[in-house]
Coordinates of C-alpha atoms in Angstrom, one line a residue:
Chain A
M1 CA -52.6 -216.2 7.6
T2 CA -51.4 -215.4 4.4
Y3 CA -54.2 -213.6 3.6
T4 CA -54.7 -210.5 1.9
L5 CA -57.4 -207.7 2.4
K6 CA -59.2 -208.5 -1.0
Q7 CA -58.5 -212.9 -0.1
L8 CA -61.7 -211.2 3.0
S9 CA -62.6 -209.6 1.5
D10 CA -64.1 -211.6 -0.9
A11 CA -64.6 -214.7 1.6
L12 CA -66.6 -212.2 3.8
A13 CA -68.5 -211.7 0.8
S14 CA -69.3 -214.8 -0.3
R15 CA -70.2 -215.9 2.9
Q16 CA -67.2 -218.7 2.7
V17 CA -65.9 -217.5 6.9
S18 CA -67.5 -215.1 9.7
S19 CA -65.7 -212.0 10.8
R20 CA -66.2 -214.0 14.1
E21 CA -64.2 -216.5 12.5
I22 CA -61.1 -214.4 11.0
T23 CA -61.6 -212.1 14.2
T24 CA -60.7 -215.2 16.7
A25 CA -57.8 -217.1 14.7
Y26 CA -56.0 -213.7 14.4
L27 CA -55.9 -213.2 18.3
E28 CA -54.8 -216.5 18.5
R29 CA -52.3 -215.9 16.5
I30 CA -51.4 -213.0 18.5
A31 CA -52.2 -214.3 22.1
A32 CA -49.5 -217.5 20.4
L33 CA -46.6 -214.9 18.4
N34 CA -46.8 -210.7 20.2
P35 CA -45.0 -212.8 23.1
T36 CA -42.0 -213.2 20.5
L37 CA -42.3 -209.9 18.6
N38 CA -43.4 -206.9 20.7
A39 CA -45.7 -205.6 18.1
F40 CA -48.2 -204.9 19.8
I41 CA -49.2 -202.4 22.9
T42 CA -52.2 -202.9 23.8
V43 CA -54.5 -206.4 22.4
D44 CA -58.4 -206.7 23.5
P45 CA -60.3 -209.4 22.6
D46 CA -63.2 -208.6 24.0
R47 CA -63.8 -205.7 22.2
A48 CA -62.7 -206.9 18.9
L49 CA -65.3 -210.5 19.2
A50 CA -67.5 -207.8 19.9
E51 CA -66.7 -205.5 17.0
A52 CA -66.9 -208.3 15.3
D53 CA -70.4 -209.7 15.6
A54 CA -72.1 -206.4 14.9
A55 CA -69.6 -206.2 11.5
D56 CA -71.5 -210.1 11.1
M57 CA -75.1 -208.5 12.3
A58 CA -74.6 -205.2 9.7
R59 CA -74.2 -208.3 6.9
A60 CA -77.1 -210.3 7.5
A61 CA -78.7 -207.0 7.2
G62 CA -77.1 -206.0 3.6
S63 CA -75.3 -203.0 5.6
A64 CA -71.7 -204.0 4.8
G65 CA -68.8 -202.5 3.2
A66 CA -66.2 -204.4 1.3
L67 CA -63.8 -204.6 4.7
T68 CA -66.3 -204.7 7.1
G69 CA -65.1 -207.1 9.1
I70 CA -61.8 -207.4 8.5
P71 CA -59.4 -207.0 11.8
L72 CA -57.2 -204.2 12.0
A73 CA -54.3 -202.8 14.1
H74 CA -54.5 -198.9 14.5
K75 CA -50.4 -197.6 15.1
D76 CA -50.4 -195.8 19.3
V77 CA -50.1 -192.9 18.1
F78 CA -53.8 -192.5 16.6
V79 CA -56.5 -191.2 19.8
T80 CA -58.8 -194.2 20.5
E81 CA -61.9 -193.7 22.0
G82 CA -62.3 -195.5 24.9
M83 CA -58.0 -197.9 24.2
L84 CA -54.6 -196.9 26.0
T85 CA -53.4 -194.1 23.7
T86 CA -49.6 -194.0 24.8
C87 CA -47.8 -193.2 20.8
G88 CA -44.6 -195.0 23.0
S89 CA -44.2 -193.4 25.3
K90 CA -43.6 -193.2 29.4
I91 CA -45.6 -189.8 29.6
L92 CA -49.0 -191.4 28.3
N93 CA -48.8 -194.8 30.1
N94 CA -52.0 -194.3 31.9
F95 CA -54.0 -192.2 28.5
V96 CA -57.7 -193.6 27.3
G97 CA -58.7 -192.7 24.3
P98 CA -61.7 -189.4 25.0
Y99 CA -62.9 -189.4 21.3
D100 CA -60.9 -190.8 18.1
A101 CA -58.8 -189.5 15.6
H102 CA -60.4 -189.4 12.6
V103 CA -58.4 -192.5 11.0
V104 CA -59.6 -194.6 13.4
S105 CA -63.6 -193.5 13.3
Q106 CA -63.1 -193.6 8.7
C107 CA -62.3 -197.3 10.0
R108 CA -64.9 -198.0 12.3
R109 CA -67.3 -196.8 9.8
A110 CA -66.2 -198.5 7.1
G111 CA -66.1 -201.7 9.5
L112 CA -62.9 -202.5 10.2
V113 CA -62.5 -205.0 13.4
L114 CA -59.8 -203.0 15.5
V115 CA -57.7 -205.7 17.8
G116 CA -55.1 -203.5 18.8
K117 CA -52.7 -201.0 19.5
T118 CA -49.1 -201.8 17.7
N119 CA -45.4 -201.0 19.5
M120 CA -43.3 -197.2 17.8
D121 CA -40.7 -195.0 18.4
E122 CA -41.5 -193.1 21.5
F123 CA -43.2 -190.1 19.7
A124 CA -42.6 -191.5 15.4
M125 CA -39.1 -190.8 16.4
G126 CA -36.8 -192.9 15.8
S127 CA -35.8 -195.5 12.6
S128 CA -35.8 -198.7 14.7
N129 CA -38.4 -199.0 17.3
E130 CA -35.8 -198.9 20.1
N131 CA -37.4 -195.6 21.3
S132 CA -40.6 -197.4 22.7
A133 CA -41.3 -197.4 26.4
Y134 CA -42.8 -200.5 26.2
G135 CA -39.8 -202.6 24.6
A136 CA -37.7 -202.3 21.3
V137 CA -39.9 -204.7 18.6
K138 CA -38.7 -207.9 16.9
N139 CA -38.4 -208.2 13.2
P140 CA -40.5 -210.6 12.2
W141 CA -37.9 -212.7 9.6
D142 CA -34.9 -212.1 12.0
L143 CA -35.0 -211.7 15.8
R144 CA -32.2 -209.9 15.3
A145 CA -32.6 -207.4 13.4
I146 CA -34.9 -204.4 14.2
P147 CA -38.2 -204.0 12.3
G148 CA -37.4 -200.1 11.4
G149 CA -40.0 -197.1 12.4
S150 CA -40.9 -195.2 13.5
S151 CA -43.8 -197.6 13.0
G152 CA -42.0 -201.3 13.5
G153 CA -45.4 -202.8 15.5
S154 CA -48.0 -201.9 12.4
A155 CA -44.8 -203.7 10.1
A156 CA -43.6 -206.1 12.2
A157 CA -47.7 -207.4 13.2
V158 CA -48.7 -207.6 9.2
A159 CA -45.5 -209.7 8.0
A160 CA -46.0 -212.0 11.3
R161 CA -50.0 -211.6 9.7
L162 CA -51.0 -211.1 12.9
V163 CA -52.9 -209.2 11.1
P164 CA -53.7 -208.3 7.7
V165 CA -53.8 -204.4 7.4
A166 CA -52.2 -202.4 9.9
T167 CA -52.2 -198.0 10.2
G168 CA -49.0 -196.4 10.6
T169 CA -48.4 -193.1 10.3
D170 CA -45.0 -191.1 8.2
T171 CA -43.1 -187.5 9.1
G172 CA -39.5 -189.0 8.0
G173 CA -39.6 -192.4 6.5
S174 CA -42.1 -194.1 9.1
I175 CA -44.1 -196.2 7.1
R176 CA -41.4 -197.1 4.3
Q177 CA -38.7 -197.9 6.0
P178 CA -40.8 -200.2 9.1
A179 CA -41.9 -201.7 5.6
S180 CA -39.3 -202.2 3.6
H181 CA -37.3 -204.0 6.7
C182 CA -40.0 -206.1 6.9
G183 CA -41.7 -206.6 3.7
I184 CA -44.2 -205.6 2.9
T185 CA -46.1 -203.5 1.2
G186 CA -46.9 -199.5 2.7
I187 CA -48.0 -196.0 1.1
K188 CA -47.4 -191.8 2.4
P189 CA -50.3 -190.4 1.0
T190 CA -49.3 -186.9 -0.3
Y191 CA -49.6 -184.7 2.0
G192 CA -53.0 -183.8 3.8
K193 CA -55.1 -186.3 2.0
V194 CA -55.6 -188.4 5.2
S195 CA -56.9 -186.1 8.0
R196 CA -53.3 -186.2 11.1
Y197 CA -57.0 -185.1 13.9
G198 CA -56.5 -187.3 16.2
M199 CA -53.2 -187.7 15.2
V200 CA -50.8 -187.6 17.9
A201 CA -48.4 -184.8 16.7
Y202 CA -44.8 -184.6 16.1
A203 CA -43.4 -182.7 13.9
S204 CA -47.2 -181.2 11.8
S205 CA -45.8 -179.4 8.7
L206 CA -44.9 -183.0 7.3
D207 CA -46.8 -186.3 9.5
Q208 CA -49.2 -188.5 7.5
G209 CA -50.8 -191.4 7.7
G210 CA -51.2 -194.3 5.4
P211 CA -52.3 -197.8 5.2
M212 CA -49.6 -200.8 5.6
A213 CA -50.4 -203.8 4.1
Q214 CA -49.4 -207.0 2.2
T215 CA -49.8 -205.2 -1.0
A216 CA -51.4 -202.4 -3.2
E217 CA -53.9 -204.1 -3.1
D218 CA -54.9 -203.8 0.0
C219 CA -53.2 -201.2 0.4
A220 CA -55.3 -199.1 -2.6
L221 CA -58.6 -200.6 -0.4
M222 CA -57.5 -199.3 2.8
L223 CA -56.1 -196.0 1.3
N224 CA -60.2 -195.6 0.5
V225 CA -61.6 -195.5 3.3
M226 CA -58.2 -193.3 4.8
A227 CA -58.4 -190.6 2.9
G228 CA -60.3 -187.9 2.2
F229 CA -61.6 -184.6 3.8
D230 CA -61.2 -183.3 7.3
G231 CA -62.6 -180.4 8.6
R232 CA -61.2 -180.5 12.4
D233 CA -57.1 -181.0 10.6
S234 CA -56.7 -177.4 8.9
T235 CA -53.5 -178.0 7.0
C236 CA -56.0 -181.2 5.2
L237 CA -57.0 -181.0 1.6
D238 CA -60.0 -180.4 0.2
H239 CA -59.6 -182.1 -3.5
G240 CA -62.8 -184.3 -3.6
D241 CA -63.0 -188.4 -2.9
E242 CA -60.9 -190.9 -5.2
D243 CA -60.8 -194.3 -6.0
Y244 CA -57.4 -195.4 -5.4
T245 CA -57.7 -198.8 -6.6
R246 CA -58.1 -196.4 -10.6
D247 CA -55.3 -197.9 -11.7
L248 CA -54.8 -201.0 -10.4
N249 CA -54.9 -202.7 -13.5
T250 CA -53.1 -200.1 -16.6
P251 CA -50.4 -201.8 -17.6
L252 CA -46.4 -199.8 -17.5
K253 CA -45.5 -199.7 -21.5
G254 CA -44.4 -196.2 -22.5
V255 CA -43.9 -194.9 -18.7
K256 CA -41.8 -193.5 -17.5
I257 CA -39.2 -194.3 -14.1
G258 CA -36.9 -192.0 -12.9
L259 CA -34.1 -193.4 -11.3
P260 CA -32.4 -190.2 -9.1
K261 CA -28.4 -190.4 -9.7
E262 CA -27.6 -189.2 -6.0
F263 CA -29.9 -192.2 -4.2
F264 CA -27.0 -194.6 -6.3
T265 CA -24.7 -194.1 -5.2
A266 CA -21.2 -195.5 -2.6
G267 CA -23.9 -194.9 -0.1
L268 CA -25.9 -197.9 -0.5
D269 CA -25.1 -201.0 0.3
A270 CA -23.9 -203.6 -3.2
E271 CA -26.5 -205.8 -2.2
V272 CA -29.0 -203.8 -2.0
A273 CA -28.6 -201.6 -5.2
A274 CA -28.0 -205.1 -6.5
I275 CA -32.2 -206.0 -5.3
L276 CA -33.4 -202.7 -7.2
Q277 CA -31.3 -203.3 -10.2
A278 CA -33.2 -206.9 -10.8
A279 CA -36.6 -205.2 -10.2
I280 CA -35.4 -202.2 -12.6
A281 CA -35.1 -205.0 -15.0
Q282 CA -38.8 -206.2 -14.1
F283 CA -40.1 -202.9 -14.7
R284 CA -38.8 -202.7 -17.9
T285 CA -39.9 -206.1 -19.1
L286 CA -43.3 -204.8 -18.1
G287 CA -42.9 -202.0 -20.3
A288 CA -42.1 -199.0 -18.3
E289 CA -39.0 -196.8 -20.0
L290 CA -35.9 -195.9 -17.5
V291 CA -34.5 -192.0 -17.6
E292 CA -31.8 -190.8 -15.4
V293 CA -32.7 -188.1 -12.7
S294 CA -31.4 -186.2 -10.8
L295 CA -31.9 -184.5 -6.9
P296 CA -29.3 -182.6 -5.8
K297 CA -30.3 -181.5 -2.8
T298 CA -30.7 -184.8 -1.3
E299 CA -28.2 -184.5 1.3
L300 CA -29.4 -181.7 2.6
S301 CA -32.7 -183.4 3.5
I302 CA -31.0 -184.6 6.4
P303 CA -29.8 -180.9 8.5
A304 CA -33.1 -179.9 6.8
Y305 CA -35.7 -182.2 8.4
Y306 CA -33.1 -182.7 11.9
V307 CA -33.7 -178.4 12.0
I308 CA -37.7 -178.7 11.2
A309 CA -38.5 -182.4 13.2
P310 CA -37.4 -181.3 16.5
A311 CA -38.0 -177.2 16.9
E312 CA -42.0 -178.1 15.6
A313 CA -41.6 -181.6 18.0
S314 CA -40.6 -179.6 21.1
S315 CA -43.9 -176.7 20.1
N316 CA -46.0 -179.3 20.0
L317 CA -44.4 -181.3 22.9
S318 CA -45.3 -178.2 25.9
R319 CA -48.2 -179.6 25.8
Y320 CA -47.2 -182.3 28.0
D321 CA -47.3 -180.5 30.6
G322 CA -48.7 -183.1 33.4
V323 CA -52.2 -181.0 34.0
R324 CA -54.8 -181.8 31.5
Y325 CA -53.2 -185.7 30.8
G326 CA -50.4 -188.2 31.1
H327 CA -48.1 -188.3 33.7
R328 CA -47.6 -185.9 36.8
A329 CA -44.3 -186.5 38.6
A330 CA -45.4 -188.2 42.4
D331 CA -43.2 -185.0 44.3
Y332 CA -42.3 -181.3 43.5
K333 CA -42.3 -178.2 45.4
D334 CA -43.9 -175.8 42.9
L335 CA -45.4 -175.6 39.2
N336 CA -42.1 -175.0 37.6
D337 CA -40.6 -178.1 38.9
M338 CA -43.9 -180.4 39.0
Y339 CA -43.7 -179.7 34.7
E340 CA -39.7 -180.2 34.6
R341 CA -40.1 -183.4 36.5
S342 CA -43.1 -184.9 35.2
R343 CA -41.0 -184.5 31.6
A344 CA -38.1 -185.4 32.9
E345 CA -39.4 -188.7 34.2
G346 CA -42.2 -189.2 31.1
F347 CA -40.5 -188.3 28.3
G348 CA -37.2 -191.5 27.0
A349 CA -33.8 -189.8 25.4
E350 CA -34.6 -189.5 22.1
V351 CA -37.9 -187.6 22.4
K352 CA -35.6 -185.6 25.2
R353 CA -32.9 -184.6 22.1
R354 CA -35.1 -184.0 20.0
I355 CA -36.6 -181.5 22.1
L356 CA -33.7 -179.9 23.2
V357 CA -32.3 -180.1 19.9
G358 CA -36.3 -177.9 18.6
T359 CA -35.6 -175.5 22.1
Y360 CA -32.0 -174.3 20.6
V361 CA -33.2 -173.6 17.0
L362 CA -36.3 -171.9 17.8
S363 CA -34.4 -170.2 20.5
H364 CA -34.3 -166.2 20.5
G365 CA -31.8 -165.4 18.0
Y366 CA -30.8 -168.3 16.0
Y367 CA -34.8 -168.8 14.1
D368 CA -33.5 -167.3 10.8
A369 CA -30.2 -169.1 11.0
Y370 CA -31.8 -172.1 11.7
Y371 CA -35.5 -173.0 11.0
L372 CA -36.6 -170.6 8.5
Q373 CA -33.1 -171.9 6.9
A374 CA -34.1 -174.8 6.4
Q375 CA -38.0 -174.3 5.4
K376 CA -35.7 -172.6 2.4
I377 CA -34.2 -175.4 1.7
R378 CA -37.1 -177.2 2.1
R379 CA -38.4 -175.8 -1.1
L380 CA -35.4 -176.4 -2.6
I381 CA -35.3 -179.8 -2.7
A382 CA -39.5 -179.7 -3.7
Q383 CA -38.0 -178.3 -6.8
D384 CA -34.9 -180.6 -7.0
F385 CA -38.1 -183.2 -7.7
E386 CA -41.0 -180.6 -10.3
A387 CA -37.7 -180.7 -12.4
A388 CA -36.9 -184.2 -11.7
F389 CA -40.7 -184.9 -13.3
T390 CA -40.4 -182.7 -16.4
Q391 CA -38.6 -186.6 -17.0
C392 CA -40.4 -188.5 -16.0
D393 CA -43.2 -189.9 -14.6
F394 CA -42.7 -191.2 -11.2
I395 CA -39.0 -192.1 -9.6
L396 CA -37.7 -194.7 -8.3
G397 CA -34.9 -195.9 -5.4
P398 CA -33.9 -197.5 -2.6
V399 CA -35.5 -197.3 1.0
A400 CA -32.6 -198.0 3.4
P401 CA -29.5 -197.6 2.6
T402 CA -29.3 -201.5 3.9
A403 CA -31.7 -203.5 5.1
A404 CA -32.7 -204.1 8.5
F405 CA -29.7 -204.3 10.9
N406 CA -29.0 -205.2 14.2
L407 CA -31.4 -204.6 17.8
G408 CA -28.4 -202.2 19.7
E409 CA -25.8 -201.8 16.9
K410 CA -27.3 -197.9 16.5
T411 CA -28.7 -197.2 19.8
N412 CA -25.8 -194.9 21.5
D413 CA -24.9 -193.3 18.2
P414 CA -27.8 -189.9 17.0
V415 CA -26.2 -188.9 14.2
Q416 CA -25.6 -192.2 12.4
M417 CA -29.7 -193.4 13.0
Y418 CA -30.8 -190.0 11.4
L419 CA -27.9 -190.4 8.5
S420 CA -29.6 -193.6 7.6
D421 CA -33.2 -191.7 6.9
I422 CA -31.6 -190.0 3.3
Y423 CA -33.5 -191.2 0.8
T424 CA -37.2 -191.1 2.5
L425 CA -36.8 -187.5 4.3
A426 CA -36.8 -185.5 1.2
V427 CA -40.6 -186.6 0.2
N428 CA -41.7 -185.7 3.7
L429 CA -40.0 -181.9 2.9
A430 CA -41.9 -181.8 -0.1
G431 CA -45.3 -183.3 1.0
L432 CA -45.3 -186.2 -2.2
P433 CA -46.9 -188.9 -2.0
A434 CA -44.2 -192.6 -2.2
M435 CA -44.8 -195.9 -0.6
S436 CA -42.5 -198.9 -0.3
L437 CA -42.9 -202.2 -1.8
P438 CA -40.4 -205.1 -1.6
A439 CA -38.3 -205.8 -4.0
G440 CA -36.3 -209.2 -2.9
F441 CA -34.0 -210.3 0.3
T442 CA -30.5 -210.0 1.7
Q443 CA -27.9 -213.7 1.4
Q444 CA -28.7 -213.3 5.5
G445 CA -32.4 -213.7 3.7
R446 CA -33.3 -209.8 5.8
P447 CA -36.3 -207.8 3.5
V448 CA -34.9 -205.0 0.7
G449 CA -38.2 -202.8 0.2
M450 CA -37.4 -200.2 -3.3
Q451 CA -40.0 -196.9 -2.5
L452 CA -41.5 -195.4 -5.9
I453 CA -42.5 -191.6 -5.4
G454 CA -44.9 -189.6 -7.5
R455 CA -45.8 -186.3 -9.0
Y456 CA -48.4 -184.7 -5.7
F457 CA -51.8 -186.8 -5.9
A458 CA -51.1 -189.5 -8.1
E459 CA -50.8 -192.1 -5.3
A460 CA -53.0 -194.2 -7.2
Q461 CA -50.7 -194.1 -10.6
L462 CA -48.7 -195.6 -7.8
L463 CA -50.3 -198.0 -6.6
G464 CA -50.8 -199.3 -9.8
A465 CA -47.3 -199.2 -10.5
A466 CA -46.5 -200.7 -7.7
H467 CA -49.8 -203.6 -8.1
Q468 CA -48.2 -204.7 -12.0
F469 CA -44.7 -205.3 -10.4
Q470 CA -46.7 -207.3 -7.2
Q471 CA -48.3 -209.4 -10.6
V472 CA -45.0 -210.5 -11.4
T473 CA -42.6 -211.0 -8.7
D474 CA -44.1 -212.5 -5.8
W475 CA -41.2 -211.0 -2.7
H476 CA -44.4 -209.7 -1.2
T477 CA -46.5 -212.9 -0.5
R478 CA -43.3 -214.0 1.1
A479 CA -44.0 -215.0 5.2
P480 CA -41.5 -215.5 8.2
V481 CA -41.9 -219.1 9.2
L482 CA -42.3 -217.8 13.3
T483 CA -42.5 -220.5 16.2
P484 CA -44.4 -219.0 19.4
L485 CA -42.5 -219.5 22.5
N486 CA -43.1 -221.9 25.3
Chain B
M1 CA -21.4 -174.0 16.5
S2 CA -19.9 -175.5 18.9
L3 CA -22.5 -175.9 22.6
S4 CA -21.2 -175.5 26.6
T5 CA -22.8 -177.4 28.9
T6 CA -23.9 -173.7 30.0
D7 CA -26.0 -174.0 26.8
V8 CA -27.5 -177.0 27.9
S9 CA -28.2 -176.2 31.3
R10 CA -30.1 -173.0 29.8
I11 CA -32.1 -175.2 26.8
A12 CA -33.2 -178.0 29.3
G13 CA -34.4 -174.9 31.0
L14 CA -36.2 -173.5 28.5
A15 CA -38.0 -176.9 27.2
R16 CA -38.9 -177.3 31.4
L17 CA -36.6 -180.6 31.4
R18 CA -34.4 -181.1 35.1
M19 CA -31.2 -182.5 33.7
N20 CA -28.8 -183.4 35.8
E21 CA -24.9 -182.7 35.1
A22 CA -24.7 -186.2 34.0
E23 CA -27.6 -185.7 31.9
I24 CA -25.6 -182.7 30.6
I25 CA -22.4 -183.7 29.6
A26 CA -24.5 -186.3 27.9
A27 CA -26.7 -183.9 26.3
Q28 CA -24.2 -181.9 24.9
G29 CA -21.5 -184.3 23.0
Q30 CA -25.1 -185.4 21.3
L31 CA -26.4 -181.7 20.5
N32 CA -22.9 -181.0 19.3
G33 CA -22.9 -183.9 16.7
I34 CA -26.5 -183.0 15.7
F35 CA -25.5 -179.4 15.2
G36 CA -22.1 -180.5 13.2
L37 CA -24.6 -182.4 10.8
I38 CA -27.2 -179.2 11.0
E39 CA -24.4 -177.5 9.6
A40 CA -23.9 -178.1 6.4
M41 CA -27.0 -176.2 5.7
Q42 CA -25.5 -173.0 6.3
A43 CA -23.4 -173.0 3.6
V44 CA -25.8 -173.3 1.0
D45 CA -26.5 -169.7 -0.6
T46 CA -31.4 -169.3 -0.3
Q47 CA -30.8 -166.1 -1.3
G48 CA -34.2 -165.4 -2.6
V49 CA -35.7 -167.9 -1.7
L50 CA -39.4 -168.0 0.1
P51 CA -39.7 -170.4 2.5
M52 CA -41.5 -173.4 2.1
A53 CA -44.5 -174.2 5.2
H54 CA -47.0 -176.1 2.9
P55 CA -46.5 -177.7 -0.3
Q56 CA -49.8 -176.8 -1.8
E57 CA -48.9 -173.1 -0.8
A58 CA -52.5 -173.6 1.4
S59 CA -54.0 -171.3 4.0
L60 CA -55.9 -170.9 7.0
R61 CA -59.2 -172.0 6.1
L62 CA -62.5 -169.6 7.9
R63 CA -65.3 -171.1 9.4
P64 CA -68.8 -170.0 9.5
D65 CA -68.4 -168.5 13.5
A66 CA -71.1 -171.2 14.7
V67 CA -71.0 -173.3 17.8
T68 CA -70.1 -176.5 16.6
E69 CA -68.4 -178.5 19.7
T70 CA -70.7 -179.7 22.0
D71 CA -69.6 -179.9 26.0
R72 CA -67.3 -183.0 27.0
R73 CA -65.5 -181.2 29.9
A74 CA -66.5 -185.1 31.6
A75 CA -64.5 -187.1 29.1
Y76 CA -61.6 -185.1 28.8
Q77 CA -61.0 -184.6 32.5
A78 CA -61.7 -187.9 33.4
V79 CA -57.9 -188.8 31.9
A80 CA -56.2 -185.7 34.3
P81 CA -53.8 -186.0 37.0
A82 CA -56.1 -184.4 39.4
V83 CA -58.9 -182.3 39.1
E84 CA -62.1 -181.0 41.1
K85 CA -65.8 -179.4 41.0
G86 CA -64.3 -179.4 37.2
L87 CA -61.2 -177.6 37.4
Y88 CA -57.8 -178.6 36.7
L89 CA -56.2 -178.6 40.5
V90 CA -52.4 -177.5 39.7
P91 CA -49.4 -176.9 42.6
K92 CA -50.4 -172.7 44.3
V93 CA -49.0 -170.0 41.8
I94 CA -50.0 -166.9 43.7
E95 CA -49.9 -166.3 47.7

């Protein structure tokens, strides 16, 4: 079951296997292992098999595309017509999508077979997946460890080979950090490349969808399906269609990789640092040139992010009022009481915290000191990257300061949890594309990813560099050994 | 800066979140921790720096003034907590 998207695509194209056979095999694996991992909130075998049969018919009729018939899971943040879409929250525990998100319809159009929806931190707020109303996800490499968040269910599902590919979203690192912690590959595209239509909003100026899979090549194939202009998202960019596989075979000779000195300091775990040094050496043997660069405002990305994201979240989440959809409290005395009780019952602790922070920073008299100041710092952070990119083609660094920590280790200390986002937040604030790919394992056997950050619209180049690395390393081919619960 | 329990209670009211006294006290400590982290931002000189809302400075697009949506009221109301005759039901607001 360690087949990549590319291998499955080739096997389907040469009629060695049918979509029904592939889909059945993955559904059996989900049934056996999901009780251990809790990676899925919803699995719909009947629908998946019906879609698989439709894919097989399309292939017989000669109308199949490269990914027709391949099973996929969507993060439960993507609204899916006729399927429960909870966003990891109790407040949406009865919300069956009345329409398809753009990403969902793109995947459907490509003939991918939807097997279910993956677990996530509630409203994508979290770095450990422990904020889900549907229980924490376990890391397939070590069941005591977090899978990362917020796309932890998608990362665990791909790592455990429950699906060959899944979608994720990344507002402050939510694709890259779980990809790193679960030993898979994931990319957050340039802000505006993937439509946010039907993607439940957390922080709209930062949210961006992207693929999570075993390899960079698979991510490129998936991004070809997911990305593209959609007029229903007012911030989606009309940048033309492109083939994200175009640079996969471009050699790295003479390419300049920047190493930000602020990313390699005492805050970085020594074992993670050593793994990154080995990856850097590998890039050198591939012909790349390493240069030191500086991103002096890195530390400010934490306060700027934890103002902008909660501010936008408090506004976005005001829609959950118990009137048009979602949970409504059973008892209330008037309209305001109904709002207050429905929201108090429906939202979890971290979501409430961020709503409170956001409400405060946007309240009368505080806007300039917080939100506006954070948006100015956001520009300074973007300018840091602009300056760095005059010296290099892309940037390499850690994804997280440590490998996956243990479940329960940071749940009582939000500030400690926020600080672990130090290497991923700046990318979202600047709106740049960035990815995580497997770089090694700790002594304890937990995966460690490395981050590649590119210029705006450099997804194909990043995926190419990652693919070149994956041609000479085998970290991405390793899979955890899992035994079903009895 | 330090938030009092009165501040937290006021913010919870603005956010339409019902919170009891114990929750307000717990939130006070956590919020003050978070704002301790955020304060680092205040020391930065941002005079003359333009705030950044969209990385590509994209502005909102205009579209032709034409009807593009179909009537999907029934589908959208199927997920509502309480509807009657095509209307969303809420507690009485005006006596």
